[in-house]
Amino acid sequence: MTIQTKQEVLEILTMPQDEFWSQVAPAARATCQANFGDTLLVTAMLAYTNRCKNQCLYCGMRAGNTIPRYRIPPEEILSLSERAKTDGLGRMFLLAGDDRHYGFDNLLTLVAGLRAQGYTIALGAGELEKSQYQALFDAGVEEYVLKFEMSHPDSFQRLNPSTSYQKRLQCANWVQETGMKLASGNIVDWPGQTLDELADDILLMKELNISWAPNIPYLPAANTPLAEEGGPGSFLLNNKEMAILRLMLPTIKITAQQPGVNPETGLADETGNLNAIACGANLLFCDLLPEAQAKAFRPIDQRKVSGLTHCETVAQLTGLRLDLGGQ
């Protein structure tokens, strides 16, 4: 099954649920298996700060929201990551709010330390200067995570008033110009999003030639303006997007850490994860944050990711083996 055009994308987005699960999802899963074999990729995840200067209408960490704030210095992060090496983890997703006071030199120190420990590094630290992206690539960052969130400029501007759509895409281009891979994606079915917009989101991911789609459905966050407009987003539409992306971009990573019907389980919901894998997703996370900081890093409510035990359970339920990325 091949998908190339916007019309073909829309046909799947509007397809009846039974038809999708019987025809499209199995094709996406088979495509994933053809490219990745019987494996699920696992990456360690560490959020080193939850402070953010931005006022995005959907994010629980938006500036001004009253939540416990933290910054973890490089030496503490490197202590956590060193312990994770004993579990065989070799990939690191380092992420943060858009925190300009963490210190870019501290970030470079952190990257250098992780490289010395043997990690391959994906980093999400927001919009930076072109020279800073180059410095991060030179320090050893292989992949940069910068979600465009929504592909229509007017929607982006309303929901992301602290920046602009043009700046976001310019930063994405700068990332790729350095030689880093670009991970980028959208929010699926936020209040007011049309299927036309969602289809354009998917086509933009193809146009950007992304390496990883970190998409999740819209999940309301407390004390945010968008939460007053509705939600959560459709899990079925999110599953459909994953399947479309797998068929359009067979070799990318797609986040399998997805929510289910029980909000208390967060992104570690077994059913949500299994449905994502059935649609071609293949990437799970192992959160290394101590409990207090893990609860405070909350762009969405109930972000709960969980640890390696959860990944092992998902592998057992799917009959797949975990690729931890270590030696």
mmCIF file of C-alpha atoms in Angstrom:
data_model
loop_
_atom_site.group_PDB
_atom_site.id
_atom_site.type_symbol
_atom_site.label_atom_id
_atom_site.label_comp_id
_atom_site.label_asym_id
_atom_site.label_seq_id
_atom_site.Cartn_x
_atom_site.Cartn_y
_atom_site.Cartn_z
ATOM 1 C CA MET A 1 0.000 0.000 0.000
ATOM 2 C CA THR A 2 1.415 3.375 -1.020
ATOM 3 C CA ILE A 3 0.220 6.844 -0.026
ATOM 4 C CA GLN A 4 1.424 9.899 -1.910
ATOM 5 C CA THR A 5 -1.289 12.529 -2.249
ATOM 6 C CA LYS A 6 -3.407 14.627 0.075
ATOM 7 C CA GLN A 7 -6.518 12.916 -1.276
ATOM 8 C CA GLU A 8 -5.095 9.507 -0.341
ATOM 9 C CA VAL A 9 -4.289 10.815 3.141
ATOM 10 C CA LEU A 10 -7.825 12.142 3.551
ATOM 11 C CA GLU A 11 -9.316 8.845 2.390
ATOM 12 C CA ILE A 12 -7.641 7.079 5.320
ATOM 13 C CA LEU A 13 -8.442 9.834 7.803
ATOM 14 C CA THR A 14 -12.145 9.496 6.923
ATOM 15 C CA MET A 15 -12.127 5.693 6.566
ATOM 16 C CA PRO A 16 -14.484 3.678 8.816
ATOM 17 C CA GLN A 17 -12.743 2.283 11.882
ATOM 18 C CA ASP A 18 -13.253 -1.401 10.996
ATOM 19 C CA GLU A 19 -11.858 -0.907 7.511
ATOM 20 C CA PHE A 20 -8.820 0.939 8.873
ATOM 21 C CA TRP A 21 -7.977 -1.777 11.406
ATOM 22 C CA SER A 22 -8.474 -4.596 8.914
ATOM 23 C CA GLN A 23 -6.644 -3.092 5.936
ATOM 24 C CA VAL A 24 -4.424 -0.090 6.645
ATOM 25 C CA ALA A 25 -3.037 -0.845 10.092
ATOM 26 C CA PRO A 26 -1.785 -4.361 9.121
ATOM 27 C CA ALA A 27 -0.061 -2.888 6.047
ATOM 28 C CA ALA A 28 1.659 -0.289 8.221
ATOM 29 C CA ARG A 29 2.754 -2.921 10.761
ATOM 30 C CA ALA A 30 4.129 -5.105 7.948
ATOM 31 C CA THR A 31 6.064 -2.125 6.578
ATOM 32 C CA CYS A 32 7.556 -1.482 10.013
ATOM 33 C CA GLN A 33 8.564 -5.120 10.332
ATOM 34 C CA ALA A 34 10.170 -5.098 6.879
ATOM 35 C CA ASN A 35 12.380 -2.171 7.924
ATOM 36 C CA PHE A 36 13.026 -2.833 11.617
ATOM 37 C CA GLY A 37 12.459 -6.566 12.019
ATOM 38 C CA ASP A 38 11.028 -7.924 15.269
ATOM 39 C CA THR A 39 12.323 -5.044 17.371
ATOM 40 C CA LEU A 40 11.042 -2.146 19.409
ATOM 41 C CA LEU A 41 13.482 0.716 19.866
ATOM 42 C CA VAL A 42 13.926 2.075 23.382
ATOM 43 C CA THR A 43 15.459 5.416 24.267
ATOM 44 C CA ALA A 44 16.226 6.850 27.681
ATOM 45 C CA MET A 45 14.486 10.158 28.354
ATOM 46 C CA LEU A 46 15.727 12.967 30.599
ATOM 47 C CA ALA A 47 14.056 16.376 30.899
ATOM 48 C CA TYR A 48 16.713 18.642 32.422
ATOM 49 C CA THR A 49 14.489 21.699 32.972
ATOM 50 C CA ASN A 50 10.767 22.444 32.891
ATOM 51 C CA ARG A 51 11.131 26.219 32.845
ATOM 52 C CA CYS A 52 9.862 27.830 29.658
ATOM 53 C CA LYS A 53 9.636 31.377 28.334
ATOM 54 C CA ASN A 54 6.789 30.633 25.934
ATOM 55 C CA GLN A 55 3.027 31.073 26.269
ATOM 56 C CA CYS A 56 1.767 28.236 24.042
ATOM 57 C CA LEU A 57 -1.975 27.928 24.590
ATOM 58 C CA TYR A 58 -1.895 24.125 24.940
ATOM 59 C CA CYS A 59 1.148 23.472 27.150
ATOM 60 C CA GLY A 60 1.000 22.911 30.892
ATOM 61 C CA MET A 61 4.540 24.309 31.281
ATOM 62 C CA ARG A 62 3.683 27.638 29.609
ATOM 63 C CA ALA A 63 5.205 30.676 31.270
ATOM 64 C CA GLY A 64 3.013 31.860 34.108
ATOM 65 C CA ASN A 65 1.471 28.492 34.937
ATOM 66 C CA THR A 66 1.890 27.716 38.617
ATOM 67 C CA ILE A 67 3.684 24.382 38.699
ATOM 68 C CA PRO A 68 6.816 23.300 40.585
ATOM 69 C CA ARG A 69 9.755 24.446 38.450
ATOM 70 C CA TYR A 70 13.185 22.884 38.317
ATOM 71 C CA ARG A 71 16.561 22.952 36.607
ATOM 72 C CA ILE A 72 18.836 19.950 37.002
ATOM 73 C CA PRO A 73 22.557 20.755 36.660
ATOM 74 C CA PRO A 74 24.665 18.715 34.226
ATOM 75 C CA GLU A 75 26.440 16.717 36.912
ATOM 76 C CA GLU A 76 23.149 15.387 38.309
ATOM 77 C CA ILE A 77 21.840 14.485 34.852
ATOM 78 C CA LEU A 78 25.097 12.688 34.063
ATOM 79 C CA SER A 79 24.808 10.720 37.289
ATOM 80 C CA LEU A 80 21.321 9.545 36.297
ATOM 81 C CA SER A 81 22.437 8.669 32.781
ATOM 82 C CA GLU A 82 25.484 6.762 34.020
ATOM 83 C CA ARG A 83 23.273 4.502 36.113
ATOM 84 C CA ALA A 84 21.046 3.870 33.097
ATOM 85 C CA LYS A 85 24.032 2.545 31.169
ATOM 86 C CA THR A 86 24.087 -0.458 33.493
ATOM 87 C CA ASP A 87 20.648 -1.401 32.119
ATOM 88 C CA GLY A 88 22.051 -1.408 28.596
ATOM 89 C CA LEU A 89 20.488 1.857 27.443
ATOM 90 C CA GLY A 90 22.473 3.557 24.710
ATOM 91 C CA ARG A 91 20.135 6.204 23.291
ATOM 92 C CA MET A 92 19.289 9.429 25.072
ATOM 93 C CA PHE A 93 16.437 11.827 24.387
ATOM 94 C CA LEU A 94 17.382 14.993 26.243
ATOM 95 C CA LEU A 95 14.560 17.512 26.405
ATOM 96 C CA ALA A 96 13.487 20.721 28.085
ATOM 97 C CA GLY A 97 11.190 23.663 28.112
ATOM 98 C CA ASP A 98 12.439 26.660 26.136
ATOM 99 C CA ASP A 99 14.670 27.754 29.024
ATOM 100 C CA ARG A 100 17.198 30.401 28.011
ATOM 101 C CA HIS A 101 18.604 30.652 31.523
ATOM 102 C CA TYR A 102 19.822 27.061 31.782
ATOM 103 C CA GLY A 103 22.990 28.189 30.062
ATOM 104 C CA PHE A 104 24.118 27.064 26.629
ATOM 105 C CA ASP A 105 27.566 26.185 27.967
ATOM 106 C CA ASN A 106 25.870 23.913 30.522
ATOM 107 C CA LEU A 107 23.991 22.252 27.687
ATOM 108 C CA LEU A 108 27.207 21.665 25.742
ATOM 109 C CA THR A 109 28.790 20.216 28.897
ATOM 110 C CA LEU A 110 25.835 17.886 29.262
ATOM 111 C CA VAL A 111 26.056 16.735 25.644
ATOM 112 C CA ALA A 112 29.790 16.134 25.912
ATOM 113 C CA GLY A 113 29.297 14.115 29.084
ATOM 114 C CA LEU A 114 26.608 11.949 27.509
ATOM 115 C CA ARG A 115 28.798 11.317 24.485
ATOM 116 C CA ALA A 116 31.654 10.308 26.786
ATOM 117 C CA GLN A 117 29.290 7.796 28.405
ATOM 118 C CA GLY A 118 28.612 6.300 24.987
ATOM 119 C CA TYR A 119 25.129 7.616 24.255
ATOM 120 C CA THR A 120 23.718 8.624 20.900
ATOM 121 C CA ILE A 121 21.788 11.820 21.560
ATOM 122 C CA ALA A 122 18.510 13.344 20.423
ATOM 123 C CA LEU A 123 17.917 16.806 21.867
ATOM 124 C CA GLY A 124 14.832 18.986 22.112
ATOM 125 C CA ALA A 125 15.637 22.454 23.466
ATOM 126 C CA GLY A 126 13.444 24.750 21.409
ATOM 127 C CA GLU A 127 14.293 27.474 18.926
ATOM 128 C CA LEU A 128 17.968 28.438 18.943
ATOM 129 C CA GLU A 129 20.380 30.435 16.824
ATOM 130 C CA LYS A 130 21.896 28.784 13.761
ATOM 131 C CA SER A 131 25.359 28.885 15.329
ATOM 132 C CA GLN A 132 24.044 27.099 18.414
ATOM 133 C CA TYR A 133 22.598 24.265 16.351
ATOM 134 C CA GLN A 134 25.987 23.912 14.696
ATOM 135 C CA ALA A 135 27.730 23.865 18.079
ATOM 136 C CA LEU A 136 25.382 21.132 19.297
ATOM 137 C CA PHE A 137 26.022 19.025 16.205
ATOM 138 C CA ASP A 138 29.773 19.524 16.626
ATOM 139 C CA ALA A 139 29.450 18.447 20.274
ATOM 140 C CA GLY A 140 27.761 15.186 19.261
ATOM 141 C CA VAL A 141 23.994 15.695 18.980
ATOM 142 C CA GLU A 142 22.790 13.514 16.117
ATOM 143 C CA GLU A 143 19.093 14.371 16.055
ATOM 144 C CA TYR A 144 17.190 17.496 17.040
ATOM 145 C CA VAL A 145 13.536 17.395 18.059
ATOM 146 C CA LEU A 146 11.587 20.501 17.038
ATOM 147 C CA LYS A 147 7.868 19.953 16.569
ATOM 148 C CA PHE A 148 6.049 22.299 14.207
ATOM 149 C CA GLU A 149 2.801 21.389 16.057
ATOM 150 C CA MET A 150 0.429 22.642 13.329
ATOM 151 C CA SER A 151 1.111 23.311 9.654
ATOM 152 C CA HIS A 152 -1.260 26.211 8.963
ATOM 153 C CA PRO A 153 0.439 29.522 9.832
ATOM 154 C CA ASP A 154 -2.711 31.163 11.191
ATOM 155 C CA SER A 155 -3.408 28.272 13.564
ATOM 156 C CA PHE A 156 0.225 28.124 14.611
ATOM 157 C CA GLN A 157 0.323 31.836 15.368
ATOM 158 C CA ARG A 158 -2.828 31.739 17.491
ATOM 159 C CA LEU A 159 -1.662 28.784 19.557
ATOM 160 C CA ASN A 160 2.044 29.723 19.702
ATOM 161 C CA PRO A 161 2.008 33.499 20.303
ATOM 162 C CA SER A 162 5.617 33.632 21.549
ATOM 163 C CA THR A 163 7.114 32.830 18.156
ATOM 164 C CA SER A 164 6.112 32.569 14.499
ATOM 165 C CA TYR A 165 5.510 29.793 12.004
ATOM 166 C CA GLN A 166 8.240 31.206 9.787
ATOM 167 C CA LYS A 167 10.752 31.153 12.647
ATOM 168 C CA ARG A 168 9.846 27.574 13.546
ATOM 169 C CA LEU A 169 10.405 26.314 10.009
ATOM 170 C CA GLN A 170 13.560 28.383 9.660
ATOM 171 C CA CYS A 171 14.944 26.690 12.765
ATOM 172 C CA ALA A 172 13.974 23.296 11.340
ATOM 173 C CA ASN A 173 15.928 24.116 8.180
ATOM 174 C CA TRP A 174 18.924 25.267 10.221
ATOM 175 C CA VAL A 175 18.908 21.973 12.098
ATOM 176 C CA GLN A 176 19.164 20.011 8.879
ATOM 177 C CA GLU A 177 21.787 22.328 7.416
ATOM 178 C CA THR A 178 24.136 21.410 10.278
ATOM 179 C CA GLY A 179 23.889 17.712 9.453
ATOM 180 C CA MET A 180 21.594 16.810 12.338
ATOM 181 C CA LYS A 181 18.543 14.687 11.671
ATOM 182 C CA LEU A 182 15.247 16.478 12.220
ATOM 183 C CA ALA A 183 12.514 14.971 14.376
ATOM 184 C CA SER A 184 9.284 16.890 14.007
ATOM 185 C CA GLY A 185 5.558 16.440 14.110
ATOM 186 C CA ASN A 186 2.191 17.747 15.144
ATOM 187 C CA ILE A 187 -0.553 17.717 17.716
ATOM 188 C CA VAL A 188 -3.369 15.499 16.464
ATOM 189 C CA ASP A 189 -6.979 16.697 16.697
ATOM 190 C CA TRP A 190 -6.575 19.748 18.879
ATOM 191 C CA PRO A 191 -9.863 21.658 19.409
ATOM 192 C CA GLY A 192 -10.839 23.259 16.133
ATOM 193 C CA GLN A 193 -8.402 21.364 13.905
ATOM 194 C CA THR A 194 -9.915 20.244 10.600
ATOM 195 C CA LEU A 195 -9.101 17.063 8.723
ATOM 196 C CA ASP A 196 -7.713 19.265 5.968
ATOM 197 C CA GLU A 197 -5.242 20.767 8.434
ATOM 198 C CA LEU A 198 -4.349 17.331 9.778
ATOM 199 C CA ALA A 199 -3.655 16.077 6.252
ATOM 200 C CA ASP A 200 -1.405 19.084 5.629
ATOM 201 C CA ASP A 201 0.448 18.304 8.878
ATOM 202 C CA ILE A 202 1.179 14.811 7.599
ATOM 203 C CA LEU A 203 2.354 16.081 4.219
ATOM 204 C CA LEU A 204 4.636 18.623 5.916
ATOM 205 C CA MET A 205 6.333 15.809 7.827
ATOM 206 C CA LYS A 206 7.044 14.154 4.501
ATOM 207 C CA GLU A 207 8.274 17.432 2.990
ATOM 208 C CA LEU A 208 10.620 18.012 5.931
ATOM 209 C CA ASN A 209 12.042 14.487 5.501
ATOM 210 C CA ILE A 210 11.828 13.846 9.231
ATOM 211 C CA SER A 211 13.728 11.083 11.002
ATOM 212 C CA TRP A 212 11.241 10.629 13.845
ATOM 213 C CA ALA A 213 7.563 11.501 14.289
ATOM 214 C CA PRO A 214 6.967 12.365 17.982
ATOM 215 C CA ASN A 215 3.238 12.833 17.497
ATOM 216 C CA ILE A 216 0.562 12.364 20.148
ATOM 217 C CA PRO A 217 -3.138 13.262 20.236
ATOM 218 C CA TYR A 218 -4.150 16.512 21.860
ATOM 219 C CA LEU A 219 -4.415 16.060 25.622
ATOM 220 C CA PRO A 220 -5.694 18.983 27.700
ATOM 221 C CA ALA A 221 -3.345 20.491 30.268
ATOM 222 C CA ALA A 222 -4.577 22.224 33.405
ATOM 223 C CA ASN A 223 -4.773 26.029 33.394
ATOM 224 C CA THR A 224 -4.261 26.392 29.656
ATOM 225 C CA PRO A 225 -6.529 28.396 27.327
ATOM 226 C CA LEU A 226 -6.926 25.567 24.808
ATOM 227 C CA ALA A 227 -8.209 23.183 27.494
ATOM 228 C CA GLU A 228 -11.273 25.422 27.771
ATOM 229 C CA GLU A 229 -12.050 24.804 24.084
ATOM 230 C CA GLY A 230 -12.314 21.004 24.251
ATOM 231 C CA GLY A 231 -10.428 17.751 24.105
ATOM 232 C CA PRO A 232 -8.914 15.240 24.264
ATOM 233 C CA GLY A 233 -8.176 14.518 20.628
ATOM 234 C CA SER A 234 -9.221 11.393 18.787
ATOM 235 C CA PHE A 235 -7.011 8.399 19.512
ATOM 236 C CA LEU A 236 -8.271 6.804 16.285
ATOM 237 C CA LEU A 237 -7.109 9.776 14.208
ATOM 238 C CA ASN A 238 -3.755 9.551 15.939
ATOM 239 C CA ASN A 239 -3.532 5.851 15.061
ATOM 240 C CA LYS A 240 -4.456 6.658 11.474
ATOM 241 C CA GLU A 241 -1.733 9.292 11.274
ATOM 242 C CA MET A 242 0.863 6.821 12.526
ATOM 243 C CA ALA A 243 -0.153 4.254 9.924
ATOM 244 C CA ILE A 244 -0.080 6.845 7.132
ATOM 245 C CA LEU A 245 3.365 8.035 8.195
ATOM 246 C CA ARG A 246 4.705 4.485 8.302
ATOM 247 C CA LEU A 247 3.467 3.850 4.774
ATOM 248 C CA MET A 248 4.745 7.209 3.468
ATOM 249 C CA LEU A 249 8.064 7.221 5.345
ATOM 250 C CA PRO A 250 8.940 3.553 5.950
ATOM 251 C CA THR A 251 12.243 4.033 7.792
ATOM 252 C CA ILE A 252 11.390 6.733 10.330
ATOM 253 C CA LYS A 253 10.882 6.234 14.047
ATOM 254 C CA ILE A 254 7.321 6.724 15.282
ATOM 255 C CA THR A 255 6.484 7.189 18.941
ATOM 256 C CA ALA A 256 4.624 4.192 20.355
ATOM 257 C CA GLN A 257 4.324 5.746 23.833
ATOM 258 C CA GLN A 258 0.687 6.758 23.511
ATOM 259 C CA PRO A 259 -2.298 7.365 25.808
ATOM 260 C CA GLY A 260 -5.299 5.085 26.242
ATOM 261 C CA VAL A 261 -8.820 5.464 27.541
ATOM 262 C CA ASN A 262 -7.655 5.548 31.183
ATOM 263 C CA PRO A 263 -6.050 8.970 31.710
ATOM 264 C CA GLU A 264 -4.402 7.801 34.943
ATOM 265 C CA THR A 265 -1.993 5.591 32.975
ATOM 266 C CA GLY A 266 -0.703 8.514 30.923
ATOM 267 C CA LEU A 267 1.578 7.651 28.012
ATOM 268 C CA ALA A 268 2.383 4.288 29.613
ATOM 269 C CA ASP A 269 -1.063 2.904 28.819
ATOM 270 C CA GLU A 270 -0.635 -0.667 27.579
ATOM 271 C CA THR A 271 -3.616 -0.560 25.228
ATOM 272 C CA GLY A 272 -2.548 2.787 23.804
ATOM 273 C CA ASN A 273 0.992 1.512 23.256
ATOM 274 C CA LEU A 274 -0.176 -1.764 21.697
ATOM 275 C CA ASN A 275 -2.553 0.021 19.315
ATOM 276 C CA ALA A 276 0.260 2.327 18.234
ATOM 277 C CA ILE A 277 2.570 -0.600 17.543
ATOM 278 C CA ALA A 278 -0.193 -2.289 15.546
ATOM 279 C CA CYS A 279 -0.242 0.848 13.350
ATOM 280 C CA GLY A 280 3.500 0.818 12.685
ATOM 281 C CA ALA A 281 4.926 2.746 15.654
ATOM 282 C CA ASN A 282 8.202 1.437 17.058
ATOM 283 C CA LEU A 283 9.735 3.713 19.712
ATOM 284 C CA LEU A 284 9.292 3.491 23.495
ATOM 285 C CA PHE A 285 10.776 5.657 26.241
ATOM 286 C CA CYS A 286 12.370 4.909 29.575
ATOM 287 C CA ASP A 287 12.028 7.973 31.813
ATOM 288 C CA LEU A 288 15.071 8.472 34.042
ATOM 289 C CA LEU A 289 13.775 11.463 36.021
ATOM 290 C CA PRO A 290 13.259 11.161 39.779
ATOM 291 C CA GLU A 291 9.572 11.069 40.651
ATOM 292 C CA ALA A 292 9.220 14.690 41.753
ATOM 293 C CA GLN A 293 10.682 16.105 38.546
ATOM 294 C CA ALA A 294 8.847 13.540 36.404
ATOM 295 C CA LYS A 295 5.537 14.808 37.817
ATOM 296 C CA ALA A 296 6.595 18.433 37.280
ATOM 297 C CA PHE A 297 7.579 17.965 33.625
ATOM 298 C CA ARG A 298 4.030 18.171 32.373
ATOM 299 C CA PRO A 299 3.338 19.730 28.999
ATOM 300 C CA ILE A 300 0.200 17.570 29.291
ATOM 301 C CA ASP A 301 -1.597 16.275 32.363
ATOM 302 C CA GLN A 302 -0.729 12.692 33.289
ATOM 303 C CA ARG A 303 2.373 12.566 31.077
ATOM 304 C CA LYS A 304 3.494 9.420 32.928
ATOM 305 C CA VAL A 305 5.985 7.547 30.759
ATOM 306 C CA SER A 306 7.282 4.896 33.193
ATOM 307 C CA GLY A 307 10.511 2.944 33.017
ATOM 308 C CA LEU A 308 12.187 -0.073 31.522
ATOM 309 C CA THR A 309 9.813 -2.551 33.180
ATOM 310 C CA HIS A 310 6.942 -1.101 31.173
ATOM 311 C CA CYS A 311 8.938 -1.485 27.944
ATOM 312 C CA GLU A 312 9.657 -5.109 28.810
ATOM 313 C CA THR A 313 5.949 -5.728 29.415
ATOM 314 C CA VAL A 314 5.019 -4.232 26.052
ATOM 315 C CA ALA A 315 7.647 -6.390 24.358
ATOM 316 C CA GLN A 316 6.222 -9.511 25.982
ATOM 317 C CA LEU A 317 2.680 -8.608 24.949
ATOM 318 C CA THR A 318 3.685 -7.990 21.327
ATOM 319 C CA GLY A 319 6.206 -10.814 20.968
ATOM 320 C CA LEU A 320 8.845 -8.283 19.922
ATOM 321 C CA ARG A 321 12.316 -7.804 21.373
ATOM 322 C CA LEU A 322 13.712 -4.588 22.769
ATOM 323 C CA ASP A 323 16.624 -2.797 21.124
ATOM 324 C CA LEU A 324 18.070 -0.639 23.915
ATOM 325 C CA GLY A 325 20.788 0.866 21.756
ATOM 326 C CA GLY A 326 23.608 -0.097 24.119
ATOM 327 C CA GLN A 327 26.665 -2.199 23.499
#
